[in-house]
CSV table of N, CA and C in Angstrom, one decimal:
chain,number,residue,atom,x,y,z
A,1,UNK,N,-6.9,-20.4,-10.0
A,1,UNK,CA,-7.2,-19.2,-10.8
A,1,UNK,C,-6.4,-19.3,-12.1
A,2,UNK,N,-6.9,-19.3,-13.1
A,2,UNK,CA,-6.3,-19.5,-14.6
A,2,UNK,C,-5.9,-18.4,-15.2
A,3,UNK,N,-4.8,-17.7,-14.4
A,3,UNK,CA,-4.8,-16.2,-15.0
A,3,UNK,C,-3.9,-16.1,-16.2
A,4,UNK,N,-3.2,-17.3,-16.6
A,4,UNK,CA,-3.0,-17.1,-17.8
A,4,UNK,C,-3.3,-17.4,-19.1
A,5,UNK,N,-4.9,-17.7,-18.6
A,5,UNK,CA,-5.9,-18.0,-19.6
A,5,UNK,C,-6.7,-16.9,-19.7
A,6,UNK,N,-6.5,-15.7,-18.9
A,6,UNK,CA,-7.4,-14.6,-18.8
A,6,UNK,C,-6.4,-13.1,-19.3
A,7,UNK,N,-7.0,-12.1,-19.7
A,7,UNK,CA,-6.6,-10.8,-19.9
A,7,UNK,C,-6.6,-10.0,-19.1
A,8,UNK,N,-5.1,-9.6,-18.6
A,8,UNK,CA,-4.8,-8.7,-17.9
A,8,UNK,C,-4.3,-7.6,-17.6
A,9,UNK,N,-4.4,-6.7,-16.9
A,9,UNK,CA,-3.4,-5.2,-17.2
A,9,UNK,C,-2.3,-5.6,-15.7
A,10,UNK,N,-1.5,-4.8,-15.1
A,10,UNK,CA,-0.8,-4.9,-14.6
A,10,UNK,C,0.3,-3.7,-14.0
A,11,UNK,N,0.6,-2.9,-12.8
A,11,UNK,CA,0.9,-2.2,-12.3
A,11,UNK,C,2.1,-2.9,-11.4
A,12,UNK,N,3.1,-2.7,-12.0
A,12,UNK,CA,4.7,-3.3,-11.5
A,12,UNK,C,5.6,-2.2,-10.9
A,13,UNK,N,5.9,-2.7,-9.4
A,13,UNK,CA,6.7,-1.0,-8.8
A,13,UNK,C,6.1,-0.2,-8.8
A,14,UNK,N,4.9,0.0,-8.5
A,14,UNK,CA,4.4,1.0,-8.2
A,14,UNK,C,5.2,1.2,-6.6
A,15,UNK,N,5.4,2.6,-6.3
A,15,UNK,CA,5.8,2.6,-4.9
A,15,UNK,C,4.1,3.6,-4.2
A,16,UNK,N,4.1,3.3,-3.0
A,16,UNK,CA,3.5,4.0,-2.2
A,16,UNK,C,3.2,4.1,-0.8
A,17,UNK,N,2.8,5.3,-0.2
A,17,UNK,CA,3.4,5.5,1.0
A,17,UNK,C,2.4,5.5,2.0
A,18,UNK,N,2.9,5.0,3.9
A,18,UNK,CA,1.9,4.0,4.3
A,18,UNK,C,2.3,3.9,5.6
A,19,UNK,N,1.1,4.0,6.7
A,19,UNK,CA,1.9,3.9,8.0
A,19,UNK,C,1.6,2.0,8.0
A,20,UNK,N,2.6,1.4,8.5
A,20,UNK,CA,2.1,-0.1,8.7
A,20,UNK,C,3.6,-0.2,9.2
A,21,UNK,N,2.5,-1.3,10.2
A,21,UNK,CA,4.0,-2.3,11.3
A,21,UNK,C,3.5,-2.6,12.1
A,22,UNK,N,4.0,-3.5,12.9
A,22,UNK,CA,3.4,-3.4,14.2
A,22,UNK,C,4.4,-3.4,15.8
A,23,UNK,N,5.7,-2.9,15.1
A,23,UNK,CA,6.3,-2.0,16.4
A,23,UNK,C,6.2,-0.8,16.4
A,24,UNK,N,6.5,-0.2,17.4
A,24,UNK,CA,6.8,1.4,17.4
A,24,UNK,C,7.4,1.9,16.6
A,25,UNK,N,8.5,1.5,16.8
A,25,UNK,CA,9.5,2.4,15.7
A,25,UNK,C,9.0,2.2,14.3
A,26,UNK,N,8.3,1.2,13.7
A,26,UNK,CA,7.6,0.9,12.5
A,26,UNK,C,6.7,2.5,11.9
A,27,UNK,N,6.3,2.6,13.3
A,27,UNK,CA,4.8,3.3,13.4
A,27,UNK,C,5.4,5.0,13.3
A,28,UNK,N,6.5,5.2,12.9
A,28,UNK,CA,6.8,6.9,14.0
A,28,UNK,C,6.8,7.6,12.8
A,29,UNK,N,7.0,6.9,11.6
A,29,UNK,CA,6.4,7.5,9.8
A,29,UNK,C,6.4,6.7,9.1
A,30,UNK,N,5.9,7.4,8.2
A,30,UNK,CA,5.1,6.8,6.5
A,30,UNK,C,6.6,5.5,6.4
A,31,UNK,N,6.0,4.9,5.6
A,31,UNK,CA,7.1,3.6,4.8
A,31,UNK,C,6.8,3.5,3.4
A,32,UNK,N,7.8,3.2,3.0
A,32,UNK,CA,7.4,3.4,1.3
A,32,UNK,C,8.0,1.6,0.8
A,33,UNK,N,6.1,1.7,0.5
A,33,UNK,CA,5.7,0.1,-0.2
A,33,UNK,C,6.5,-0.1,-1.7
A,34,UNK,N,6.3,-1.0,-2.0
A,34,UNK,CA,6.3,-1.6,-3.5
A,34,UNK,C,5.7,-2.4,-3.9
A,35,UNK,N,4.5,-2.2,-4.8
A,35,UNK,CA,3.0,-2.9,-5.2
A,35,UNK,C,3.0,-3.4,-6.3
A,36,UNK,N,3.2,-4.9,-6.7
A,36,UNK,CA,3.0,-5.6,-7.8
A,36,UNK,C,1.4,-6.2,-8.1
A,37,UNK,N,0.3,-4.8,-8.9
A,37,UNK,CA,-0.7,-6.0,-9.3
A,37,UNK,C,-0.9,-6.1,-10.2
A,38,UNK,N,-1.7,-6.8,-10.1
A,38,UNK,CA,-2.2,-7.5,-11.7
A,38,UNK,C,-3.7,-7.9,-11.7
A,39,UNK,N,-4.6,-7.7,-12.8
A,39,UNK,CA,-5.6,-7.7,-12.3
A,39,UNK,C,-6.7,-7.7,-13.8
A,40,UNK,N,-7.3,-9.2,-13.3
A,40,UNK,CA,-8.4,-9.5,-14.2
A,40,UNK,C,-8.5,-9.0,-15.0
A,41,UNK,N,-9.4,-8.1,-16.6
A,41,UNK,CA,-10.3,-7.7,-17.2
A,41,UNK,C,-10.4,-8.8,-18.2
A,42,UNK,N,-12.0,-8.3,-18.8
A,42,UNK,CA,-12.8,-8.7,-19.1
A,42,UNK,C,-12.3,-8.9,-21.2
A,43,UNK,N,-12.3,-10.2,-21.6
A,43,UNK,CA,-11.4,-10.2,-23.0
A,43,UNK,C,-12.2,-9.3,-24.3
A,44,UNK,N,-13.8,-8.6,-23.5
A,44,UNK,CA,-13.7,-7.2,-24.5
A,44,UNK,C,-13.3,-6.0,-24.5
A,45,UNK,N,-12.2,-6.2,-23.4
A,45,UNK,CA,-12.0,-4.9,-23.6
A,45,UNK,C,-10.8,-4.7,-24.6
A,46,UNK,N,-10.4,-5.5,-24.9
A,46,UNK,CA,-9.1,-5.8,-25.9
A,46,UNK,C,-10.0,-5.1,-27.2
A,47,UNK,N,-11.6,-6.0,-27.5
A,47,UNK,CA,-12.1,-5.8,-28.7
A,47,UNK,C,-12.5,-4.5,-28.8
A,48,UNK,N,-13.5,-4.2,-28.0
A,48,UNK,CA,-13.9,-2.5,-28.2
A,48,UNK,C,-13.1,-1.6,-27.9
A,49,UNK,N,-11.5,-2.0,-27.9
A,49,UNK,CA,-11.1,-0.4,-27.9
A,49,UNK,C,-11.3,0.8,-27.1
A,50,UNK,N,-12.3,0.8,-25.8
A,50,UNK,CA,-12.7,1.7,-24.8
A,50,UNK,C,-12.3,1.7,-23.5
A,51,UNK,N,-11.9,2.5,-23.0
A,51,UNK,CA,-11.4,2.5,-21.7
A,51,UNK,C,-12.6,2.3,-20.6
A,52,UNK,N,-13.9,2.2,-20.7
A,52,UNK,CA,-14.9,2.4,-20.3
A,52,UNK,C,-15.5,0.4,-20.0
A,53,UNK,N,-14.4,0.2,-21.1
A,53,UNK,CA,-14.7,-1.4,-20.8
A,53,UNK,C,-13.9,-2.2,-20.3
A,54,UNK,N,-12.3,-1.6,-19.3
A,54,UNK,CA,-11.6,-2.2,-19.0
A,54,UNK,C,-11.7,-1.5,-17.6
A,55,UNK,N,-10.1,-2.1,-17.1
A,55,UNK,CA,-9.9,-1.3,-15.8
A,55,UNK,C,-9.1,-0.1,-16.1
A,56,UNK,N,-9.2,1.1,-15.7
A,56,UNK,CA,-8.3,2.2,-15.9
A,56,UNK,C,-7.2,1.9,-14.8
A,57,UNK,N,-5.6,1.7,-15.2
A,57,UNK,CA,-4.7,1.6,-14.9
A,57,UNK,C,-4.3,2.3,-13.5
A,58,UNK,N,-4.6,3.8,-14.1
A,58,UNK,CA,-4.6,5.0,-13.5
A,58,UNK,C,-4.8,5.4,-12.6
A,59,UNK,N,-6.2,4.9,-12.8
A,59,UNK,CA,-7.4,5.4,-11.9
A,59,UNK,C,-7.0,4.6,-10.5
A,60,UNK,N,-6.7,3.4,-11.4
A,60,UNK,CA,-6.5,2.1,-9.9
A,60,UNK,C,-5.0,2.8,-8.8
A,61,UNK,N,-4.3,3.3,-9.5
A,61,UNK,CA,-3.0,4.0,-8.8
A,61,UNK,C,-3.2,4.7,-8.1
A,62,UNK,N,-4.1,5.7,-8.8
A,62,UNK,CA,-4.5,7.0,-7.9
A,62,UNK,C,-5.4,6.4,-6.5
A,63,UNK,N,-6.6,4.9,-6.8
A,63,UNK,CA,-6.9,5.2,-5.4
A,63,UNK,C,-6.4,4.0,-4.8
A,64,UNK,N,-5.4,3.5,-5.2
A,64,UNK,CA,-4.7,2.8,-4.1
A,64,UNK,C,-3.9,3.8,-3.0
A,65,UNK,N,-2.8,4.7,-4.3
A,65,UNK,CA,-2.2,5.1,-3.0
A,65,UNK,C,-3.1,6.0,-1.8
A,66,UNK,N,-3.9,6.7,-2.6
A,66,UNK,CA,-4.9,7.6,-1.6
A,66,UNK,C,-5.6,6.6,-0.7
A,67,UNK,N,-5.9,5.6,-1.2
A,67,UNK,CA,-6.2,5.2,0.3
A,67,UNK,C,-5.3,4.1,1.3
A,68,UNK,N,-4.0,3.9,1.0
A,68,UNK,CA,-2.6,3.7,1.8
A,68,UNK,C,-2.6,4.8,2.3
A,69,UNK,N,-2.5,6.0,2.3
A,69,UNK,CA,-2.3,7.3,3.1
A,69,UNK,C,-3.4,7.5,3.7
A,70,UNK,N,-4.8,7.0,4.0
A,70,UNK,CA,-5.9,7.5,4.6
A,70,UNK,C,-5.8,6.1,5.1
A,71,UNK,N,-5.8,4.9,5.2
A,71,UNK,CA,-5.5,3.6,5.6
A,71,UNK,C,-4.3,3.3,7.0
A,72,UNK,N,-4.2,2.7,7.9
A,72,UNK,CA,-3.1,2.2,8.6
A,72,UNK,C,-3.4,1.0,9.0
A,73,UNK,N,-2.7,0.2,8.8
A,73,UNK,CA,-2.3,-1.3,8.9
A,73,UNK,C,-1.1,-2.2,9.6
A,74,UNK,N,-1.6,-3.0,10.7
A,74,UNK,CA,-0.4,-3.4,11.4
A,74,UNK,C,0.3,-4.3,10.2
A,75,UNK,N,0.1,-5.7,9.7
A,75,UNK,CA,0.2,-6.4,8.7
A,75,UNK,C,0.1,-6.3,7.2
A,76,UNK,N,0.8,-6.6,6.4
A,76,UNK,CA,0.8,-6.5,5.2
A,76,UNK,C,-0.3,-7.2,4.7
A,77,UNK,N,-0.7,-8.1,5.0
A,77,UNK,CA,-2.0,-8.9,4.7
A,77,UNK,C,-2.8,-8.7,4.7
A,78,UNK,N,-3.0,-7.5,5.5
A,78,UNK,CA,-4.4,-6.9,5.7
A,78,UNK,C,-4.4,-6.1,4.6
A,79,UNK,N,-2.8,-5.1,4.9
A,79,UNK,CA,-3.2,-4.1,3.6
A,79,UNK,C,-3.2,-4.3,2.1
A,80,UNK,N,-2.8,-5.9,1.8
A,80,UNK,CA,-2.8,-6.8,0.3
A,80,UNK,C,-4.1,-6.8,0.5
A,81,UNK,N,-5.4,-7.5,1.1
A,81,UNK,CA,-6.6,-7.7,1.2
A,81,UNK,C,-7.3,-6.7,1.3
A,82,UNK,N,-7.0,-5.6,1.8
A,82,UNK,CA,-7.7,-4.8,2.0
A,82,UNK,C,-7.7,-3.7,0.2
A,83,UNK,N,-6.6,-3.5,-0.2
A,83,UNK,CA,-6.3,-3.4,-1.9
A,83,UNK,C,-7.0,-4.2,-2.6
A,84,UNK,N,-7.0,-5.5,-2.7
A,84,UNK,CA,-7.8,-6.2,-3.1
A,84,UNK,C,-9.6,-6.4,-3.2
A,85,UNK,N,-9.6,-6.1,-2.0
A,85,UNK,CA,-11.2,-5.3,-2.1
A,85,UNK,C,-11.6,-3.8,-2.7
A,86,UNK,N,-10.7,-3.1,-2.6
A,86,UNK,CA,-10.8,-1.8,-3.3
A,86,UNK,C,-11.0,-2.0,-4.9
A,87,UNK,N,-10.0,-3.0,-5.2
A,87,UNK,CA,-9.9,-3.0,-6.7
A,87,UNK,C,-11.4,-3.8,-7.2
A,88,UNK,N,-11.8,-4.8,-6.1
A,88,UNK,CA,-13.1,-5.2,-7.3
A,88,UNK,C,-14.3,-4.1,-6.6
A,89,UNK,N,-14.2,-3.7,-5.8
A,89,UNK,CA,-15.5,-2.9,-5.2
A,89,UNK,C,-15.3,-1.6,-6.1
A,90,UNK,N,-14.9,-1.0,-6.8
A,90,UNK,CA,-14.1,0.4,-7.0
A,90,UNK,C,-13.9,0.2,-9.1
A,91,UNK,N,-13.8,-1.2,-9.5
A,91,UNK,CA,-12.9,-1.0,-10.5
A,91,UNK,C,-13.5,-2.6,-11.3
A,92,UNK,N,-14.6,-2.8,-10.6
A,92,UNK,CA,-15.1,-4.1,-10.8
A,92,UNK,C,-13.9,-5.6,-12.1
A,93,UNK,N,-12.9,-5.7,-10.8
A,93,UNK,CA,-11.6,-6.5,-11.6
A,93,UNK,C,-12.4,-8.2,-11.3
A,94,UNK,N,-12.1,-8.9,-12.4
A,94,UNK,CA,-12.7,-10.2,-12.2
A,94,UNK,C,-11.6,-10.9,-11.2
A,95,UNK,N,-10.2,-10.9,-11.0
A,95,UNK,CA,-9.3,-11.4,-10.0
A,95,UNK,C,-8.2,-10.2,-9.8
A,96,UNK,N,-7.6,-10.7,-9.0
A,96,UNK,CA,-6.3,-9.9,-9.1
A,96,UNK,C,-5.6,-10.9,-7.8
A,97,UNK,N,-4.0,-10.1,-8.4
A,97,UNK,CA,-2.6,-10.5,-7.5
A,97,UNK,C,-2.1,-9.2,-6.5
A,98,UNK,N,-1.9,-9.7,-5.5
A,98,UNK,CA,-1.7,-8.0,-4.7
A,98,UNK,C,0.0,-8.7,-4.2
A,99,UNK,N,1.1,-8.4,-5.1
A,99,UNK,CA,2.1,-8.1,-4.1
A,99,UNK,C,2.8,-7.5,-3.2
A,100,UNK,N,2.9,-6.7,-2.2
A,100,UNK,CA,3.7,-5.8,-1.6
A,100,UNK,C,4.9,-6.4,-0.9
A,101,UNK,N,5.9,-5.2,-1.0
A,101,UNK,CA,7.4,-5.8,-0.9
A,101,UNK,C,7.9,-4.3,0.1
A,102,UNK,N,7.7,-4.9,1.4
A,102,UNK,CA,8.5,-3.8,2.3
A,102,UNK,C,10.2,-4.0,2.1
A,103,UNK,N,10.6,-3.0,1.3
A,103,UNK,CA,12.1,-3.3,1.7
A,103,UNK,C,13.1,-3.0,3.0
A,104,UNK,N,14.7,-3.2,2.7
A,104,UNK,CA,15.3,-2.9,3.9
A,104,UNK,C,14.9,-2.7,5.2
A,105,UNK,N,13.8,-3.8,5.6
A,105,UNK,CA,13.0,-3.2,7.1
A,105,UNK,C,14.0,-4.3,7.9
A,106,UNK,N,14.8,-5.5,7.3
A,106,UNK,CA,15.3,-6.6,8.0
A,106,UNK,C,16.7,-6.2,7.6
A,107,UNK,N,18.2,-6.7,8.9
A,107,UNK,CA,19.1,-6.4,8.1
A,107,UNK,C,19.4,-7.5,7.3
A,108,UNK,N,20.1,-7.1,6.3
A,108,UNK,CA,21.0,-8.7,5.6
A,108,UNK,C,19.7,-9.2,4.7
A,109,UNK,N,18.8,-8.7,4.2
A,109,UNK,CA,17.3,-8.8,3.8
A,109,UNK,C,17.1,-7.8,2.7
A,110,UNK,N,17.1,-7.9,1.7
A,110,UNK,CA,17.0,-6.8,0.2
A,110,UNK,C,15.3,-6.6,0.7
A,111,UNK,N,14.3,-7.7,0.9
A,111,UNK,CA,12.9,-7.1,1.1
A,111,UNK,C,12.2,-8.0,1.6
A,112,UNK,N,11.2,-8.3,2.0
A,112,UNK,CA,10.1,-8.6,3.0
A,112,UNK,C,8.6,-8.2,1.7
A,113,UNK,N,8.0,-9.4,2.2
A,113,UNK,CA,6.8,-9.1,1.4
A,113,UNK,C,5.8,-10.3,1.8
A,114,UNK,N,4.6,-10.0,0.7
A,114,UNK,CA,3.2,-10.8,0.9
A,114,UNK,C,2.8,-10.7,-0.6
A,115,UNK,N,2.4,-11.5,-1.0
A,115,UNK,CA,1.4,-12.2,-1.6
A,115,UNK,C,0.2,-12.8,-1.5
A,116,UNK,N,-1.1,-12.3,-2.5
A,116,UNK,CA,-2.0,-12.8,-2.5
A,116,UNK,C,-2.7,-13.1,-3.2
A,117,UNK,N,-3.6,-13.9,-3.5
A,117,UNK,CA,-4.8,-13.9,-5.2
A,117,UNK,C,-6.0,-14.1,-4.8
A,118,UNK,N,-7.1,-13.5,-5.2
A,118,UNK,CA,-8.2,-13.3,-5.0
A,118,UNK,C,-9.0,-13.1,-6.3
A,119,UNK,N,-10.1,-14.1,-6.4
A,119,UNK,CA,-11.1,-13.8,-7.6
A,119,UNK,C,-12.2,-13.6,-7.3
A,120,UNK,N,-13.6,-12.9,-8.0
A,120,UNK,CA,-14.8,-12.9,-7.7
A,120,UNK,C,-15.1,-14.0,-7.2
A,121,UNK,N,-14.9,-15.5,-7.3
A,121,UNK,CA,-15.7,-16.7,-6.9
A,121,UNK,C,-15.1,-17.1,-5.5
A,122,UNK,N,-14.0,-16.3,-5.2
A,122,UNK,CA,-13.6,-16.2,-3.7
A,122,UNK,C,-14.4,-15.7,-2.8
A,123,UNK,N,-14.9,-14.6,-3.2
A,123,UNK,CA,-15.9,-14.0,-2.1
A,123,UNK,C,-17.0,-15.1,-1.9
A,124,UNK,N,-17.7,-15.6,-2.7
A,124,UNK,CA,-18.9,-17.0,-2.1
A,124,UNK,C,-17.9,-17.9,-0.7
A,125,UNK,N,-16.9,-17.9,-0.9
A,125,UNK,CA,-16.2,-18.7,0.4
A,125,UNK,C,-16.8,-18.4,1.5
């Protein structure tokens, strides 16, 4: 993926909140994520000036975390992939990077995380 040949917007630290784990005690409340993405658009939206022609930042925040809270996920992988389909089904992004970073869940561990990248020409896989 050439994404530094492509124009992108980007949502750094975003936090949001999430039942996911796959022990019990994981599971007994919400956990609060930290979501690094970054995500495709298209190089007119730079030109025309409209929000109508890009991805709204915003909008993408608002339905990520709403659907981490209506969502539960043993694996973080699922829930990077499963964001990752939201954003092009929802927000039509030509790629994106989904990082999530569970912190302090390990001791002696600042944070725990996943990584992923996904572009439209992944889905034909």
């Amino acid at each position: 993926m050439a994404q530094n040949k492509m124009d992108k917007i980007f949502l750094h630290g975003m936090k949001a909140d999430t039942l996911i784990g796959v022990y019990d005690w994981e599971r007994e409340r919400m956990q609060t994520l930290i979501l690094d993405l970054d995500i495709g658009v298209p190089k007119t939206s730079a030109l025309s000036d409209n929000i109508e022609d890009t991805v709204h930042y915003g909008d993408v925040c608002e339905a990520v975390r709403r659907s981490m809270k209506e969502q539960q996920f043993l694996l973080l992988e699922a829930l990077a992939e499963h964001i990752a389909e939201l954003v092009f089904e929802d927000f039509n992004a030509l790629w994106i990077r989904v990082r999530i970073t569970k912190p302090g869940i390990l001791p002696n561990v600042r944070e725990v995380g996943v990584e992923i990248e996904r572009s439209r020409s992944d889905e034909d896989d």
